[in-house]
Amino acid sequence: MASYKNVTQPDLFKEIHEGRTPEPPLRFRPERIILSRGSLSDPQRRTLVKSIYSVYPDAVVEEKLDIPHNRIDLSEPDPVRLHYRGKRTLVFGEHKSAVRCSSEDGNTCPNYWHFSPYGFCPYDCKYCYLAGTPGVWFSPAVKIFTNLPEILSQIDRAACKLGKQTAFYLGKLQDGLALDPLTGYSRVMVPFFASHQYARLILLTKSSEVKNLLDLEHRGHTILSWSLNPPEVCRRFEANTPPPDGRIKAMKACAVAGYPVRAVIMPIIPIANWRPVYERFLVRLLEEVNLDRITLGGICIYRSARQLMERKLGRKNTISKFLVDNKDKPADGRTRFSRRQRIGIYGHMIKVIRECNPELPVALCLEEKPVFEALNLTGSIGRCNCVL
Ligand code: SF4
């Protein structure tokens, strides 16, 4: 028998439609809304979809019910224009294989479970790795999957089979919270994980809209994690995202509500005066938010994502000029800054963190073992953001 509070379509419907109405998130105004295969396949899904698209009365709504969400063609040959057309398009769909375990090797990151009630993201980070992945490259629309109860049932089955506390990560193939004011999904997910014996939620976001989360009973089973950069970096490289001030305010509110809160400072970008810029930012963050863990990371980019970034920022941008192009790519195929430069950057950041909070666990994301060794951090391998 399932060990969790069973989330049925009527529960979801009740949760989302009684007592709250969808609100448009601050940074997402779709011009076109596409209803793809499965999105309307029962009355509850239809009501959910309608209540959400009703908040965008100016958007054009199109039914393409014979096409799955990942085959929606936005008919734009130019990759940059296609990318921005996707950011102004909302696709509703059904995701039958939304719960997966990652299978990457070639760096120190452990493989981990992740799930997708959303696809992609309305923000416009110039370095976005996700924009270069094959699915998003072909169809870069922002997606909401309407089969959340089915997705949570899959998580229940996987967690019960594993029989031990296991994190399910939301934020690998999307922003985990950016669309929550529209869907209210957090109000179903957080109680689900709170009542589950084994499954735990780790959610990564750049959003500052946390109103839905603050009164929920979470029992510490939901860990909230914010991706951050200093304002000077955010203004140049993270367009259309909530400013870091707002994110810190949201983190603080969630920490006060008892959630374990983590920070991911990634990608660290060595702008001209990066040392004082990151130092000021870290000190402020650590003074204001009671963090549970902090993870640092650099740029680690695949070819298509880099192409898109260079189309947006020019080929000689601050990120590309430090990327090391050699024939012997790292084992995971990603391009990074030189190992020496990364060690220098992390070393400085860790020094500042230790001065503010000597006990705070520090980890590195998508890094190589020699980098951990050089920084005397091998004990934190496998204890980074996406896992418990
Ligand atoms: S928040 Fe993440 S997924 Fe969204 S644009 Fe930025 S890097 Fe890409």
GROMACS .gro file of C-alpha atoms and ligand atoms in nm:
model
  396
    1MET     CA    1   0.000   0.000   0.000
    2ALA     CA    2   0.123   0.351  -0.079
    3SER     CA    3   0.279   0.529   0.219
    4TYR     CA    4   0.183   0.878   0.116
    5LYS     CA    5  -0.118   1.101   0.110
    6ASN     CA    6  -0.280   0.994  -0.214
    7VAL     CA    7  -0.300   1.290  -0.450
    8THR     CA    8  -0.592   1.243  -0.683
    9GLN     CA    9  -0.712   1.470  -0.961
   10PRO     CA   10  -1.006   1.595  -0.746
   11ASP     CA   11  -0.761   1.680  -0.462
   12LEU     CA   12  -0.547   1.873  -0.703
   13PHE     CA   13  -0.848   2.043  -0.849
   14LYS     CA   14  -0.976   2.137  -0.502
   15GLU     CA   15  -0.637   2.258  -0.388
   16ILE     CA   16  -0.585   2.474  -0.692
   17HIS     CA   17  -0.935   2.609  -0.745
   18GLU     CA   18  -1.074   2.654  -0.397
   19GLY     CA   19  -0.937   2.949  -0.213
   20ARG     CA   20  -0.686   3.061  -0.477
   21THR     CA   21  -0.690   3.181  -0.833
   22PRO     CA   22  -0.393   3.162  -1.069
   23GLU     CA   23  -0.182   3.477  -1.072
   24PRO     CA   24   0.046   3.568  -1.362
   25PRO     CA   25   0.409   3.549  -1.249
   26LEU     CA   26   0.591   3.883  -1.274
   27ARG     CA   27   0.825   3.780  -1.554
   28PHE     CA   28   0.609   3.571  -1.783
   29ARG     CA   29   0.360   3.708  -2.036
   30PRO     CA   30   0.295   3.445  -2.307
   31GLU     CA   31   0.159   3.571  -2.637
   32ARG     CA   32   0.063   3.225  -2.757
   33ILE     CA   33  -0.079   2.930  -2.559
   34ILE     CA   34  -0.081   2.583  -2.714
   35LEU     CA   35  -0.284   2.293  -2.578
   36SER     CA   36  -0.099   1.978  -2.677
   37ARG     CA   37  -0.182   1.608  -2.651
   38GLY     CA   38  -0.317   1.495  -2.314
   39SER     CA   39  -0.342   1.843  -2.167
   40LEU     CA   40  -0.723   1.837  -2.169
   41SER     CA   41  -0.786   1.464  -2.135
   42ASP     CA   42  -1.020   1.486  -1.834
   43PRO     CA   43  -1.252   1.752  -1.686
   44GLN     CA   44  -1.007   1.846  -1.410
   45ARG     CA   45  -0.723   1.908  -1.654
   46ARG     CA   46  -0.957   2.113  -1.871
   47THR     CA   47  -1.059   2.330  -1.575
   48LEU     CA   48  -0.698   2.372  -1.463
   49VAL     CA   49  -0.583   2.475  -1.813
   50LYS     CA   50  -0.873   2.713  -1.863
   51SER     CA   51  -0.824   2.882  -1.525
   52ILE     CA   52  -0.458   2.944  -1.615
   53TYR     CA   53  -0.505   3.072  -1.969
   54SER     CA   54  -0.788   3.297  -1.851
   55VAL     CA   55  -0.530   3.515  -1.677
   56TYR     CA   56  -0.379   3.593  -2.019
   57PRO     CA   57  -0.681   3.727  -2.211
   58ASP     CA   58  -0.461   3.875  -2.485
   59ALA     CA   59  -0.280   3.550  -2.566
   60VAL     CA   60  -0.380   3.347  -2.872
   61VAL     CA   61  -0.495   2.998  -2.763
   62GLU     CA   62  -0.447   2.710  -3.010
   63GLU     CA   63  -0.556   2.347  -2.973
   64LYS     CA   64  -0.306   2.097  -3.112
   65LEU     CA   65  -0.441   1.796  -2.930
   66ASP     CA   66  -0.292   1.540  -3.168
   67ILE     CA   67   0.066   1.661  -3.116
   68PRO     CA   68   0.274   1.571  -2.807
   69HIS     CA   69   0.433   1.857  -2.615
   70ASN     CA   70   0.783   1.775  -2.741
   71ARG     CA   71   0.684   1.788  -3.109
   72ILE     CA   72   0.534   2.138  -3.110
   73ASP     CA   73   0.710   2.319  -3.393
   74LEU     CA   74   0.739   2.695  -3.343
   75SER     CA   75   0.828   2.748  -3.712
   76GLU     CA   76   1.127   2.976  -3.680
   77PRO     CA   77   1.456   2.878  -3.846
   78ASP     CA   78   1.680   3.131  -3.671
   79PRO     CA   79   1.797   2.979  -3.337
   80VAL     CA   80   1.793   3.307  -3.138
   81ARG     CA   81   1.453   3.416  -3.268
   82LEU     CA   82   1.322   3.062  -3.206
   83HIS     CA   83   1.457   3.077  -2.850
   84TYR     CA   84   1.276   3.403  -2.777
   85ARG     CA   85   0.960   3.288  -2.950
   86GLY     CA   86   0.967   2.987  -2.714
   87LYS     CA   87   0.996   3.215  -2.411
   88ARG     CA   88   0.671   3.385  -2.520
   89THR     CA   89   0.488   3.055  -2.578
   90LEU     CA   90   0.319   2.847  -2.310
   91VAL     CA   91   0.250   2.483  -2.393
   92PHE     CA   92   0.022   2.268  -2.180
   93GLY     CA   93   0.089   1.898  -2.212
   94GLU     CA   94   0.112   1.561  -2.047
   95HIS     CA   95   0.450   1.413  -1.950
   96LYS     CA   96   0.442   1.036  -1.922
   97SER     CA   97   0.808   0.992  -1.825
   98ALA     CA   98   0.854   1.292  -1.599
   99VAL     CA   99   1.036   1.102  -1.322
  100ARG     CA  100   1.389   0.992  -1.405
  101CYS     CA  101   1.726   0.911  -1.255
  102SER     CA  102   2.017   1.099  -1.413
  103SER     CA  103   2.290   0.897  -1.579
  104GLU     CA  104   2.591   1.119  -1.623
  105ASP     CA  105   2.953   1.033  -1.562
  106GLY     CA  106   3.286   1.206  -1.607
  107ASN     CA  107   3.259   1.441  -1.308
  108THR     CA  108   3.212   1.397  -0.932
  109CYS     CA  109   2.836   1.462  -0.923
  110PRO     CA  110   2.635   1.163  -0.802
  111ASN     CA  111   2.344   1.058  -1.021
  112TYR     CA  112   2.011   1.160  -0.872
  113TRP     CA  113   1.634   1.141  -0.919
  114HIS     CA  114   1.462   1.435  -1.080
  115PHE     CA  115   1.113   1.515  -1.205
  116SER     CA  116   0.940   1.758  -1.438
  117PRO     CA  117   0.594   1.904  -1.379
  118TYR     CA  118   0.726   2.193  -1.591
  119GLY     CA  119   0.957   2.222  -1.887
  120PHE     CA  120   1.212   2.499  -1.952
  121CYS     CA  121   1.175   2.844  -1.806
  122PRO     CA  122   1.061   3.203  -1.874
  123TYR     CA  123   1.386   3.367  -1.756
  124ASP     CA  124   1.665   3.475  -1.992
  125CYS     CA  125   2.004   3.383  -1.847
  126LYS     CA  126   2.255   3.436  -2.125
  127TYR     CA  127   2.460   3.132  -2.021
  128CYS     CA  128   2.160   2.894  -1.995
  129TYR     CA  129   2.282   2.535  -2.038
  130LEU     CA  130   1.928   2.407  -2.073
  131ALA     CA  131   1.863   2.610  -2.386
  132GLY     CA  132   2.121   2.397  -2.567
  133THR     CA  133   1.980   2.055  -2.476
  134PRO     CA  134   1.824   1.870  -2.772
  135GLY     CA  135   1.457   1.888  -2.660
  136VAL     CA  136   1.468   2.257  -2.573
  137TRP     CA  137   1.675   2.344  -2.881
  138PHE     CA  138   1.403   2.196  -3.102
  139SER     CA  139   1.105   2.336  -2.911
  140PRO     CA  140   1.203   2.601  -2.654
  141ALA     CA  141   0.851   2.673  -2.525
  142VAL     CA  142   0.771   2.708  -2.157
  143LYS     CA  143   0.566   2.405  -2.053
  144ILE     CA  144   0.321   2.308  -1.783
  145PHE     CA  145   0.235   1.939  -1.752
  146THR     CA  146  -0.117   1.882  -1.629
  147ASN     CA  147  -0.068   1.524  -1.501
  148LEU     CA  148   0.092   1.620  -1.168
  149PRO     CA  149  -0.096   1.352  -0.966
  150GLU     CA  150   0.035   1.083  -1.202
  151ILE     CA  151   0.389   1.223  -1.163
  152LEU     CA  152   0.360   1.213  -0.783
  153SER     CA  153   0.234   0.853  -0.800
  154GLN     CA  154   0.547   0.764  -1.002
  155ILE     CA  155   0.762   0.929  -0.734
  156ASP     CA  156   0.580   0.732  -0.466
  157ARG     CA  157   0.643   0.406  -0.647
  158ALA     CA  158   1.011   0.481  -0.706
  159ALA     CA  159   1.070   0.595  -0.345
  160CYS     CA  160   0.891   0.296  -0.193
  161LYS     CA  161   1.090   0.061  -0.415
  162LEU     CA  162   1.416   0.223  -0.298
  163GLY     CA  163   1.295   0.196   0.064
  164LYS     CA  164   1.515   0.476   0.198
  165GLN     CA  165   1.503   0.854   0.218
  166THR     CA  166   1.563   0.979  -0.134
  167ALA     CA  167   1.561   1.327  -0.285
  168PHE     CA  168   1.356   1.403  -0.596
  169TYR     CA  169   1.494   1.713  -0.759
  170LEU     CA  170   1.288   1.977  -0.935
  171GLY     CA  171   1.503   2.227  -1.124
  172LYS     CA  172   1.717   2.023  -1.361
  173LEU     CA  173   1.510   2.076  -1.676
  174GLN     CA  174   1.319   2.387  -1.566
  175ASP     CA  175   1.304   2.652  -1.300
  176GLY     CA  176   1.132   2.480  -1.007
  177LEU     CA  177   0.915   2.771  -0.891
  178ALA     CA  178   0.889   3.034  -1.167
  179LEU     CA  179   0.541   2.921  -1.275
  180ASP     CA  180   0.407   2.836  -0.931
  181PRO     CA  181   0.189   3.150  -0.901
  182LEU     CA  182   0.005   3.017  -1.207
  183THR     CA  183  -0.025   2.651  -1.118
  184GLY     CA  184  -0.018   2.644  -0.738
  185TYR     CA  185   0.158   2.307  -0.775
  186SER     CA  186   0.371   2.371  -0.465
  187ARG     CA  187   0.053   2.354  -0.259
  188VAL     CA  188   0.011   1.993  -0.367
  189MET     CA  189   0.375   1.887  -0.384
  190VAL     CA  190   0.493   2.014  -0.046
  191PRO     CA  191   0.218   1.833   0.153
  192PHE     CA  192   0.276   1.521  -0.058
  193PHE     CA  193   0.646   1.510   0.033
  194ALA     CA  194   0.568   1.610   0.394
  195SER     CA  195   0.357   1.300   0.437
  196HIS     CA  196   0.585   1.062   0.250
  197GLN     CA  197   0.798   0.817   0.441
  198TYR     CA  198   1.088   0.821   0.195
  199ALA     CA  199   1.051   1.083  -0.078
  200ARG     CA  200   1.202   1.428  -0.020
  201LEU     CA  201   1.180   1.733  -0.245
  202ILE     CA  202   1.474   1.953  -0.343
  203LEU     CA  203   1.361   2.250  -0.550
  204LEU     CA  204   1.596   2.489  -0.733
  205THR     CA  205   1.479   2.831  -0.844
  206LYS     CA  206   1.561   3.193  -0.920
  207SER     CA  207   1.207   3.303  -0.835
  208SER     CA  208   1.120   3.538  -0.553
  209GLU     CA  209   0.748   3.456  -0.552
  210VAL     CA  210   0.710   3.229  -0.250
  211LYS     CA  211   0.367   3.328  -0.119
  212ASN     CA  212   0.226   2.979  -0.188
  213LEU     CA  213   0.491   2.812   0.027
  214LEU     CA  214   0.487   3.002   0.351
  215ASP     CA  215   0.186   2.851   0.531
  216LEU     CA  216   0.236   2.488   0.421
  217GLU     CA  217   0.315   2.206   0.657
  218HIS     CA  218   0.644   2.080   0.512
  219ARG     CA  219   0.799   1.886   0.804
  220GLY     CA  220   1.143   1.968   0.669
  221HIS     CA  221   1.084   1.727   0.378
  222THR     CA  222   1.112   2.009   0.120
  223ILE     CA  223   1.453   2.170   0.077
  224LEU     CA  224   1.446   2.501  -0.109
  225SER     CA  225   1.751   2.605  -0.301
  226TRP     CA  226   1.821   2.937  -0.473
  227SER     CA  227   2.051   2.995  -0.764
  228LEU     CA  228   2.222   3.331  -0.711
  229ASN     CA  229   2.481   3.570  -0.844
  230PRO     CA  230   2.573   3.921  -0.727
  231PRO     CA  231   2.359   4.208  -0.868
  232GLU     CA  232   2.650   4.322  -1.090
  233VAL     CA  233   2.658   3.978  -1.258
  234CYS     CA  234   2.281   3.932  -1.260
  235ARG     CA  235   2.227   4.263  -1.443
  236ARG     CA  236   2.460   4.158  -1.724
  237PHE     CA  237   2.393   3.787  -1.758
  238GLU     CA  238   2.055   3.702  -1.600
  239ALA     CA  239   1.799   3.907  -1.792
  240ASN     CA  240   1.433   3.890  -1.695
  241THR     CA  241   1.509   3.723  -1.360
  242PRO     CA  242   1.406   3.848  -1.017
  243PRO     CA  243   1.686   4.067  -0.875
  244PRO     CA  244   1.910   3.897  -0.614
  245ASP     CA  245   1.765   4.124  -0.343
  246GLY     CA  246   1.421   3.976  -0.402
  247ARG     CA  247   1.560   3.623  -0.404
  248ILE     CA  248   1.737   3.682  -0.071
  249LYS     CA  249   1.416   3.822   0.077
  250ALA     CA  250   1.231   3.508  -0.041
  251MET     CA  251   1.501   3.283   0.105
  252LYS     CA  252   1.476   3.461   0.437
  253ALA     CA  253   1.098   3.424   0.447
  254CYS     CA  254   1.123   3.051   0.369
  255ALA     CA  255   1.396   2.999   0.629
  256VAL     CA  256   1.174   3.172   0.886
  257ALA     CA  257   0.892   2.934   0.780
  258GLY     CA  258   1.126   2.648   0.879
  259TYR     CA  259   1.231   2.519   0.536
  260PRO     CA  260   1.591   2.406   0.499
  261VAL     CA  261   1.734   2.666   0.258
  262ARG     CA  262   2.038   2.621   0.034
  263ALA     CA  263   2.226   2.850  -0.204
  264VAL     CA  264   2.392   2.765  -0.533
  265ILE     CA  265   2.635   3.033  -0.653
  266MET     CA  266   2.666   2.932  -1.015
  267PRO     CA  267   2.799   3.008  -1.264
  268ILE     CA  268   3.057   3.227  -1.096
  269ILE     CA  269   3.161   3.475  -1.366
  270PRO     CA  270   3.496   3.651  -1.327
  271ILE     CA  271   3.392   4.003  -1.431
  272ALA     CA  272   3.666   4.267  -1.400
  273ASN     CA  273   3.640   4.323  -1.023
  274TRP     CA  274   3.492   3.987  -0.931
  275ARG     CA  275   3.672   3.951  -0.596
  276PRO     CA  276   3.510   4.245  -0.409
  277VAL     CA  277   3.183   4.194  -0.596
  278TYR     CA  278   3.145   3.830  -0.490
  279GLU     CA  279   3.288   3.901  -0.145
  280ARG     CA  280   3.029   4.173  -0.071
  281PHE     CA  281   2.754   3.951  -0.201
  282LEU     CA  282   2.855   3.643  -0.002
  283VAL     CA  283   2.889   3.838   0.321
  284ARG     CA  284   2.544   3.985   0.276
  285LEU     CA  285   2.386   3.652   0.186
  286LEU     CA  286   2.541   3.471   0.481
  287GLU     CA  287   2.445   3.747   0.723
  288GLU     CA  288   2.085   3.756   0.607
  289VAL     CA  289   1.995   3.391   0.548
  290ASN     CA  290   2.046   3.097   0.777
  291LEU     CA  291   2.173   2.854   0.511
  292ASP     CA  292   2.179   2.480   0.533
  293ARG     CA  293   2.438   2.426   0.256
  294ILE     CA  294   2.614   2.631  -0.012
  295THR     CA  295   2.732   2.497  -0.347
  296LEU     CA  296   2.970   2.677  -0.582
  297GLY     CA  297   3.004   2.614  -0.953
  298GLY     CA  298   3.150   2.754  -1.270
  299ILE     CA  299   3.043   2.756  -1.631
  300CYS     CA  300   3.029   2.404  -1.776
  301ILE     CA  301   2.870   2.433  -2.112
  302TYR     CA  302   2.797   2.215  -2.415
  303ARG     CA  303   2.844   2.330  -2.773
  304SER     CA  304   2.485   2.429  -2.864
  305ALA     CA  305   2.432   2.627  -2.545
  306ARG     CA  306   2.760   2.806  -2.609
  307GLN     CA  307   2.657   2.888  -2.966
  308LEU     CA  308   2.335   3.043  -2.842
  309MET     CA  309   2.517   3.235  -2.567
  310GLU     CA  310   2.764   3.374  -2.820
  311ARG     CA  311   2.483   3.476  -3.054
  312LYS     CA  312   2.336   3.675  -2.766
  313LEU     CA  313   2.654   3.819  -2.610
  314GLY     CA  314   2.903   3.818  -2.897
  315ARG     CA  315   3.196   3.579  -2.936
  316LYS     CA  316   3.434   3.778  -2.722
  317ASN     CA  317   3.209   3.799  -2.419
  318THR     CA  318   3.340   3.780  -2.059
  319ILE     CA  319   3.247   3.412  -2.029
  320SER     CA  320   3.376   3.283  -2.363
  321LYS     CA  321   3.711   3.454  -2.333
  322PHE     CA  322   3.800   3.235  -2.034
  323LEU     CA  323   3.668   2.905  -2.174
  324VAL     CA  324   3.941   2.658  -2.252
  325ASP     CA  325   3.905   2.497  -2.592
  326ASN     CA  326   4.132   2.201  -2.615
  327LYS     CA  327   4.101   1.876  -2.801
  328ASP     CA  328   4.115   1.677  -2.478
  329LYS     CA  329   3.777   1.777  -2.346
  330PRO     CA  330   3.699   1.682  -1.984
  331ALA     CA  331   3.544   1.337  -1.948
  332ASP     CA  332   3.189   1.478  -1.933
  333GLY     CA  333   3.231   1.673  -2.260
  334ARG     CA  334   3.163   2.015  -2.105
  335THR     CA  335   3.378   2.319  -2.165
  336ARG     CA  336   3.501   2.507  -1.857
  337PHE     CA  337   3.748   2.773  -1.749
  338SER     CA  338   4.100   2.643  -1.681
  339ARG     CA  339   4.139   2.426  -1.376
  340ARG     CA  340   4.386   2.674  -1.232
  341GLN     CA  341   4.143   2.964  -1.267
  342ARG     CA  342   3.858   2.763  -1.112
  343ILE     CA  343   4.069   2.665  -0.814
  344GLY     CA  344   4.169   3.030  -0.764
  345ILE     CA  345   3.807   3.149  -0.777
  346TYR     CA  346   3.669   2.878  -0.549
  347GLY     CA  347   3.958   2.924  -0.305
  348HIS     CA  348   3.874   3.291  -0.263
  349MET     CA  349   3.501   3.228  -0.225
  350ILE     CA  350   3.556   2.950   0.030
  351LYS     CA  351   3.782   3.176   0.235
  352VAL     CA  352   3.509   3.440   0.254
  353ILE     CA  353   3.245   3.177   0.343
  354ARG     CA  354   3.463   3.028   0.617
  355GLU     CA  355   3.525   3.372   0.769
  356CYS     CA  356   3.149   3.434   0.790
  357ASN     CA  357   3.034   3.086   0.886
  358PRO     CA  358   3.304   2.826   0.956
  359GLU     CA  359   3.049   2.544   1.003
  360LEU     CA  360   2.851   2.586   0.680
  361PRO     CA  361   2.885   2.282   0.450
  362VAL     CA  362   3.042   2.392   0.118
  363ALA     CA  363   3.025   2.183  -0.199
  364LEU     CA  364   3.117   2.219  -0.566
  365CYS     CA  365   2.884   2.146  -0.858
  366LEU     CA  366   2.987   1.948  -1.169
  367GLU     CA  367   3.354   1.959  -1.077
  368GLU     CA  368   3.649   1.728  -1.122
  369LYS     CA  369   3.818   1.539  -0.841
  370PRO     CA  370   4.154   1.721  -0.867
  371VAL     CA  371   3.972   2.050  -0.802
  372PHE     CA  372   3.821   1.914  -0.479
  373GLU     CA  373   4.165   1.780  -0.383
  374ALA     CA  374   4.339   2.112  -0.443
  375LEU     CA  375   4.084   2.284  -0.219
  376ASN     CA  376   4.093   2.019   0.052
  377LEU     CA  377   3.723   1.952  -0.007
  378THR     CA  378   3.713   1.582  -0.096
  379GLY     CA  379   3.489   1.518   0.208
  380SER     CA  380   3.210   1.713   0.038
  381ILE     CA  381   3.209   1.509  -0.285
  382GLY     CA  382   2.856   1.378  -0.329
  383ARG     CA  383   2.715   1.614  -0.063
  384CYS     CA  384   2.613   1.891  -0.301
  385ASN     CA  385   2.291   2.063  -0.398
  386CYS     CA  386   2.083   1.799  -0.578
  387VAL     CA  387   2.107   1.530  -0.311
  388LEU     CA  388   2.020   1.500   0.058
  389SF4     S1  389   1.684   3.006  -1.468
  389SF4    FE1  390   1.800   2.828  -1.540
  389SF4     S2  391   1.671   2.736  -1.697
  389SF4    FE2  392   1.597   2.946  -1.665
  389SF4     S3  393   1.704   3.071  -1.819
  389SF4    FE3  394   1.822   3.078  -1.628
  389SF4     S4  395   1.975   2.912  -1.649
  389SF4    FE4  396   1.814   2.873  -1.801
   0.00000   0.00000   0.00000
